[in-house]
């Protein structure tokens, strides 16, 4: 049997879908779950039967393409990977996203098998900080190429990733401001969800298993979530007016700015034995 606890690592690509020679693989973070999904696209073709062939046998199934998707659940060491690969830039958002090769090492009966998923780009990511908890990052990648596992190590004379066990936590949030002012209410959970629409560019002559030669972001949605105990009702006027403001978070020395944040809905939960709490999601 194959244990699920197997290494996963990555290296940035300089050319889409091409793993650098002798790569120095990098550590994602504390990955708790890695789920690669390979979909073979096919089409059923019914045809008029040949003489002597049964009518119900006149069917063939033909492969028409391939799709590749990787999902991970992890505890991030810091915000470096998230900023550069989810937002597109260490300094903020960018119109393009870097591609990477994701390496996976699987021990089968004492022998390592090495697999590379090439041309991988982030499609969605959800970063969450909860009160008195470790931060979490769930994300999904779209890939362009996978040729299976072999007993030949993909690093050549390169190196595998070195682990780091530090993690981001709730108290790593040094400040959280909205419209240039500290949020007066008591934030208990803070999240940023990023979703991309990726245009897959295909070439019939491509060497990739999916025929994809590029994944181009054509749309980006960023949703900020706040779960709070209210100190007062000052935020209500901004919600009613759909006021757009910049949200700035300083987390473990990294400043994250999301512009034009507006919350369209507020619903207070009043009960006899608790504080007034609400969860806000931006548009």
Short mmCIF file of C-alpha atoms in Angstrom, two decimals:
data_model
loop_
_atom_site.label_atom_id
_atom_site.label_comp_id
_atom_site.label_asym_id
_atom_site.label_seq_id
_atom_site.Cartn_x
_atom_site.Cartn_y
_atom_site.Cartn_z
CA UNK A 1 0.00 0.00 0.00
CA UNK A 2 1.04 3.61 -0.58
CA UNK A 3 1.03 6.00 2.37
CA UNK A 4 -0.46 9.44 1.79
CA UNK A 5 2.38 11.24 3.59
CA UNK A 6 4.61 11.88 0.55
CA UNK A 7 6.72 14.97 -0.41
CA UNK A 8 5.33 17.69 -2.67
CA UNK A 9 7.44 20.67 -3.84
CA UNK A 10 7.69 23.20 -6.66
CA UNK A 11 10.00 25.26 -8.82
CA UNK A 12 9.15 28.38 -10.82
CA UNK A 13 9.35 28.06 -14.60
CA UNK A 14 11.08 30.60 -16.83
CA UNK A 15 9.30 29.14 -19.89
CA UNK A 16 5.73 27.89 -19.54
CA UNK A 17 5.49 24.13 -19.12
CA UNK A 18 9.26 23.56 -19.05
CA UNK A 19 10.95 22.52 -15.80
CA UNK A 20 14.34 24.18 -15.36
CA UNK A 21 17.33 21.85 -15.67
CA UNK A 22 18.71 20.57 -12.35
CA UNK A 23 16.09 22.54 -10.40
CA UNK A 24 16.41 23.71 -6.81
CA UNK A 25 12.94 22.68 -5.62
CA UNK A 26 11.11 24.93 -3.16
CA UNK A 27 8.97 24.26 -0.09
CA UNK A 28 5.25 25.17 -0.34
CA UNK A 29 4.56 25.21 3.39
CA UNK A 30 3.09 22.62 5.73
CA UNK A 31 0.96 20.80 3.16
CA UNK A 32 -1.74 18.72 4.84
CA UNK A 33 -3.44 17.40 1.71
CA UNK A 34 -2.39 17.16 -1.95
CA UNK A 35 -4.97 16.03 -4.53
CA UNK A 36 -3.91 15.73 -8.17
CA UNK A 37 -6.77 15.03 -10.59
CA UNK A 38 -6.21 13.85 -14.17
CA UNK A 39 -9.31 13.86 -16.39
CA UNK A 40 -9.26 12.11 -19.75
CA UNK A 41 -11.85 13.70 -22.00
CA UNK A 42 -13.65 11.34 -24.34
CA UNK A 43 -16.53 11.15 -26.78
CA UNK A 44 -18.89 8.29 -27.55
CA UNK A 45 -19.33 7.73 -31.29
CA UNK A 46 -22.30 5.67 -32.49
CA UNK A 47 -22.22 4.46 -36.07
CA UNK A 48 -24.19 2.29 -38.48
CA UNK A 49 -23.15 -1.27 -37.74
CA UNK A 50 -21.06 -3.38 -40.05
CA UNK A 51 -22.47 -6.57 -41.56
CA UNK A 52 -22.37 -9.27 -38.89
CA UNK A 53 -21.92 -6.77 -36.04
CA UNK A 54 -24.60 -6.47 -33.36
CA UNK A 55 -26.43 -3.15 -33.38
CA UNK A 56 -25.59 -2.43 -29.72
CA UNK A 57 -21.88 -3.02 -30.40
CA UNK A 58 -21.60 -0.22 -32.98
CA UNK A 59 -20.06 2.20 -30.49
CA UNK A 60 -16.51 3.43 -30.01
CA UNK A 61 -15.13 5.66 -27.27
CA UNK A 62 -12.37 8.03 -28.36
CA UNK A 63 -10.03 10.18 -26.29
CA UNK A 64 -10.43 13.86 -27.20
CA UNK A 65 -8.28 15.64 -24.63
CA UNK A 66 -6.96 15.86 -21.11
CA UNK A 67 -7.43 18.15 -18.12
CA UNK A 68 -5.12 18.48 -15.12
CA UNK A 69 -5.99 19.99 -11.75
CA UNK A 70 -4.09 20.06 -8.45
CA UNK A 71 -5.52 21.11 -5.10
CA UNK A 72 -3.74 21.59 -1.79
CA UNK A 73 -4.57 22.38 1.81
CA UNK A 74 -1.70 23.78 3.83
CA UNK A 75 -0.53 25.91 6.73
CA UNK A 76 1.62 28.71 5.23
CA UNK A 77 5.08 29.50 6.65
CA UNK A 78 4.72 33.10 5.48
CA UNK A 79 2.99 35.11 2.74
CA UNK A 80 5.80 35.00 0.16
CA UNK A 81 4.41 32.19 -2.01
CA UNK A 82 0.82 33.47 -1.66
CA UNK A 83 1.75 37.02 -2.73
CA UNK A 84 3.82 36.05 -5.77
CA UNK A 85 1.74 33.12 -7.06
CA UNK A 86 -1.81 34.08 -6.02
CA UNK A 87 -1.72 37.87 -6.35
CA UNK A 88 0.97 37.81 -9.03
CA UNK A 89 3.54 40.04 -7.34
CA UNK A 90 5.29 40.35 -3.98
CA UNK A 91 4.28 44.03 -3.98
CA UNK A 92 0.60 43.57 -4.89
CA UNK A 93 -1.62 42.34 -7.71
CA UNK A 94 -0.43 41.83 -11.28
CA UNK A 95 -2.16 41.03 -14.57
CA UNK A 96 -0.04 37.91 -15.13
CA UNK A 97 0.62 34.87 -12.97
CA UNK A 98 3.82 32.81 -12.81
CA UNK A 99 3.78 29.16 -13.84
CA UNK A 100 5.50 26.42 -11.88
CA UNK A 101 6.39 22.75 -12.02
CA UNK A 102 5.08 20.75 -9.07
CA UNK A 103 7.12 17.74 -8.03
CA UNK A 104 5.67 14.75 -6.19
CA UNK A 105 7.68 11.88 -4.69
CA UNK A 106 5.84 8.63 -3.95
CA UNK A 107 7.42 5.74 -2.05
CA UNK A 108 6.13 2.46 -3.49
CA UNK A 109 7.46 -0.54 -1.56
CA UNK A 110 10.66 1.24 -0.62
CA UNK A 111 11.34 2.63 -4.11
CA UNK A 112 10.75 6.32 -4.81
CA UNK A 113 8.71 7.24 -7.88
CA UNK A 114 8.98 10.82 -9.13
CA UNK A 115 6.25 12.77 -10.91
CA UNK A 116 6.25 16.29 -12.39
CA UNK A 117 3.16 18.38 -13.08
CA UNK A 118 4.29 21.15 -15.42
CA UNK A 119 2.77 24.46 -16.46
CA UNK A 120 0.77 24.91 -13.23
CA UNK A 121 -0.99 28.23 -12.53
CA UNK A 122 -3.21 29.24 -9.60
CA UNK A 123 -6.94 29.28 -10.38
CA UNK A 124 -8.28 29.93 -6.87
CA UNK A 125 -6.98 30.41 -3.34
CA UNK A 126 -8.53 31.01 0.07
CA UNK A 127 -6.33 32.45 2.85
CA UNK A 128 -7.94 32.44 6.30
CA UNK A 129 -6.91 33.69 9.74
CA UNK A 130 -9.09 32.65 12.69
CA UNK A 131 -8.92 33.85 16.28
CA UNK A 132 -6.47 31.77 18.38
CA UNK A 133 -5.68 29.50 15.44
CA UNK A 134 -3.05 28.74 12.80
CA UNK A 135 -3.60 30.34 9.37
CA UNK A 136 -4.78 28.11 6.52
CA UNK A 137 -4.38 28.32 2.74
CA UNK A 138 -6.46 26.22 0.35
CA UNK A 139 -5.73 26.55 -3.35
CA UNK A 140 -6.27 24.97 -6.74
CA UNK A 141 -3.89 24.89 -9.70
CA UNK A 142 -4.56 24.18 -13.36
CA UNK A 143 -1.77 22.21 -15.03
CA UNK A 144 -0.65 21.74 -18.62
CA UNK A 145 1.46 18.58 -18.66
CA UNK A 146 1.93 15.30 -16.82
CA UNK A 147 3.67 12.22 -18.17
CA UNK A 148 3.40 9.89 -15.17
CA UNK A 149 5.76 8.69 -12.44
CA UNK A 150 9.15 7.05 -12.93
CA UNK A 151 12.08 5.96 -10.76
CA UNK A 152 14.29 8.69 -12.26
CA UNK A 153 14.63 11.70 -9.98
CA UNK A 154 13.60 14.93 -11.73
CA UNK A 155 16.15 17.11 -9.91
CA UNK A 156 19.22 15.75 -11.73
CA UNK A 157 22.10 17.47 -9.95
CA UNK A 158 19.68 19.92 -8.36
CA UNK A 159 18.10 19.65 -4.91
CA UNK A 160 14.86 18.77 -3.19
CA UNK A 161 13.06 21.32 -1.01
CA UNK A 162 14.25 21.94 2.53
CA UNK A 163 11.42 21.95 5.09
CA UNK A 164 10.40 24.86 7.31
CA UNK A 165 8.04 24.21 10.22
CA UNK A 166 7.24 27.81 11.18
CA UNK A 167 3.60 28.79 10.59
CA UNK A 168 1.52 31.93 10.41
CA UNK A 169 -0.94 32.42 13.27
CA UNK A 170 -3.74 34.76 14.25
CA UNK A 171 -1.43 36.92 16.37
CA UNK A 172 0.86 37.50 13.36
CA UNK A 173 -1.70 40.09 12.21
CA UNK A 174 -0.11 43.31 13.45
CA UNK A 175 -2.79 45.66 12.08
CA UNK A 176 -5.97 45.67 10.01
CA UNK A 177 -7.28 48.96 8.62
CA UNK A 178 -10.21 49.92 6.42
CA UNK A 179 -10.25 53.31 4.70
CA UNK A 180 -7.04 54.26 6.50
CA UNK A 181 -8.46 53.70 9.99
CA UNK A 182 -8.21 50.75 12.33
CA UNK A 183 -11.38 48.66 12.33
CA UNK A 184 -13.10 49.63 15.57
CA UNK A 185 -14.98 46.35 15.83
CA UNK A 186 -13.47 43.13 17.16
CA UNK A 187 -12.40 40.99 14.21
CA UNK A 188 -12.48 37.25 14.96
CA UNK A 189 -11.82 35.95 11.45
CA UNK A 190 -10.20 37.50 8.39
CA UNK A 191 -10.02 35.91 4.95
CA UNK A 192 -9.08 36.76 1.37
CA UNK A 193 -10.42 34.58 -1.45
CA UNK A 194 -9.01 35.05 -4.95
CA UNK A 195 -10.59 33.44 -8.04
CA UNK A 196 -9.31 33.63 -11.62
CA UNK A 197 -10.82 32.81 -14.95
CA UNK A 198 -7.95 31.24 -16.89
CA UNK A 199 -7.97 31.09 -20.68
CA UNK A 200 -6.24 27.92 -21.83
CA UNK A 201 -4.25 28.57 -25.00
CA UNK A 202 -3.83 25.34 -26.98
CA UNK A 203 -1.62 24.40 -29.91
CA UNK A 204 -2.10 21.23 -31.92
CA UNK A 205 1.68 20.85 -32.15
CA UNK A 206 2.25 21.27 -28.40
CA UNK A 207 4.26 18.61 -26.59
CA UNK A 208 2.19 18.99 -23.40
CA UNK A 209 -0.28 16.23 -22.56
CA UNK A 210 -3.18 18.73 -22.55
CA UNK A 211 -1.94 20.64 -25.65
CA UNK A 212 -1.96 23.77 -23.45
CA UNK A 213 0.88 26.20 -24.16
CA UNK A 214 -0.31 29.03 -21.91
CA UNK A 215 -2.79 29.86 -19.15
CA UNK A 216 -3.82 33.51 -19.30
CA UNK A 217 -5.86 35.20 -16.54
CA UNK A 218 -8.81 37.05 -18.08
CA UNK A 219 -10.73 37.93 -14.91
CA UNK A 220 -9.97 38.16 -11.20
CA UNK A 221 -12.36 38.32 -8.25
CA UNK A 222 -11.09 39.16 -4.77
CA UNK A 223 -13.46 38.68 -1.84
CA UNK A 224 -12.56 39.88 1.67
CA UNK A 225 -14.35 38.22 4.57
CA UNK A 226 -14.62 39.58 8.12
CA UNK A 227 -16.32 37.94 11.09
CA UNK A 228 -16.69 40.49 13.89
CA UNK A 229 -18.19 41.27 17.25
CA UNK A 230 -19.52 44.81 16.91
CA UNK A 231 -18.24 47.56 19.21
CA UNK A 232 -20.65 50.12 17.72
CA UNK A 233 -22.75 50.70 14.59
CA UNK A 234 -20.35 53.03 12.76
CA UNK A 235 -19.78 50.58 9.88
CA UNK A 236 -23.48 50.44 8.98
CA UNK A 237 -23.44 53.73 7.07
CA UNK A 238 -20.60 52.47 4.83
CA UNK A 239 -22.49 49.25 4.14
CA UNK A 240 -25.70 51.10 3.23
CA UNK A 241 -23.79 53.48 0.93
CA UNK A 242 -21.65 50.66 -0.52
CA UNK A 243 -18.60 52.79 0.25
CA UNK A 244 -15.44 51.54 -1.44
CA UNK A 245 -12.36 51.62 0.77
CA UNK A 246 -8.88 50.09 0.83
CA UNK A 247 -8.30 47.31 3.31
CA UNK A 248 -4.70 47.05 4.51
CA UNK A 249 -3.41 44.15 6.58
CA UNK A 250 0.09 43.93 8.03
CA UNK A 251 0.91 40.28 8.63
CA UNK A 252 4.31 39.05 9.85
CA UNK A 253 6.04 42.05 8.31
CA UNK A 254 4.21 41.83 4.98
CA UNK A 255 1.69 44.49 3.99
CA UNK A 256 -1.30 43.32 1.97
CA UNK A 257 -3.54 45.96 0.33
CA UNK A 258 -6.90 45.23 -1.27
CA UNK A 259 -8.38 48.28 -3.00
CA UNK A 260 -12.06 49.16 -3.48
CA UNK A 261 -13.44 46.88 -0.77
CA UNK A 262 -17.19 47.33 -0.22
CA UNK A 263 -19.57 45.24 1.88
CA UNK A 264 -23.10 44.98 0.43
CA UNK A 265 -24.88 43.23 3.29
CA UNK A 266 -25.06 43.32 7.09
CA UNK A 267 -27.07 40.98 9.27
CA UNK A 268 -26.75 41.35 13.05
CA UNK A 269 -27.30 38.34 15.28
CA UNK A 270 -28.86 39.48 18.57
CA UNK A 271 -29.26 36.86 21.29
CA UNK A 272 -29.82 37.00 25.03
CA UNK A 273 -26.54 35.37 25.99
CA UNK A 274 -23.97 36.54 23.43
CA UNK A 275 -22.40 39.53 21.73
CA UNK A 276 -23.65 40.91 18.42
CA UNK A 277 -21.70 39.12 15.67
CA UNK A 278 -21.82 39.32 11.89
CA UNK A 279 -19.89 38.00 8.91
CA UNK A 280 -19.24 40.41 6.06
CA UNK A 281 -18.16 39.49 2.52
CA UNK A 282 -17.01 42.13 0.07
CA UNK A 283 -18.00 42.51 -3.58
#
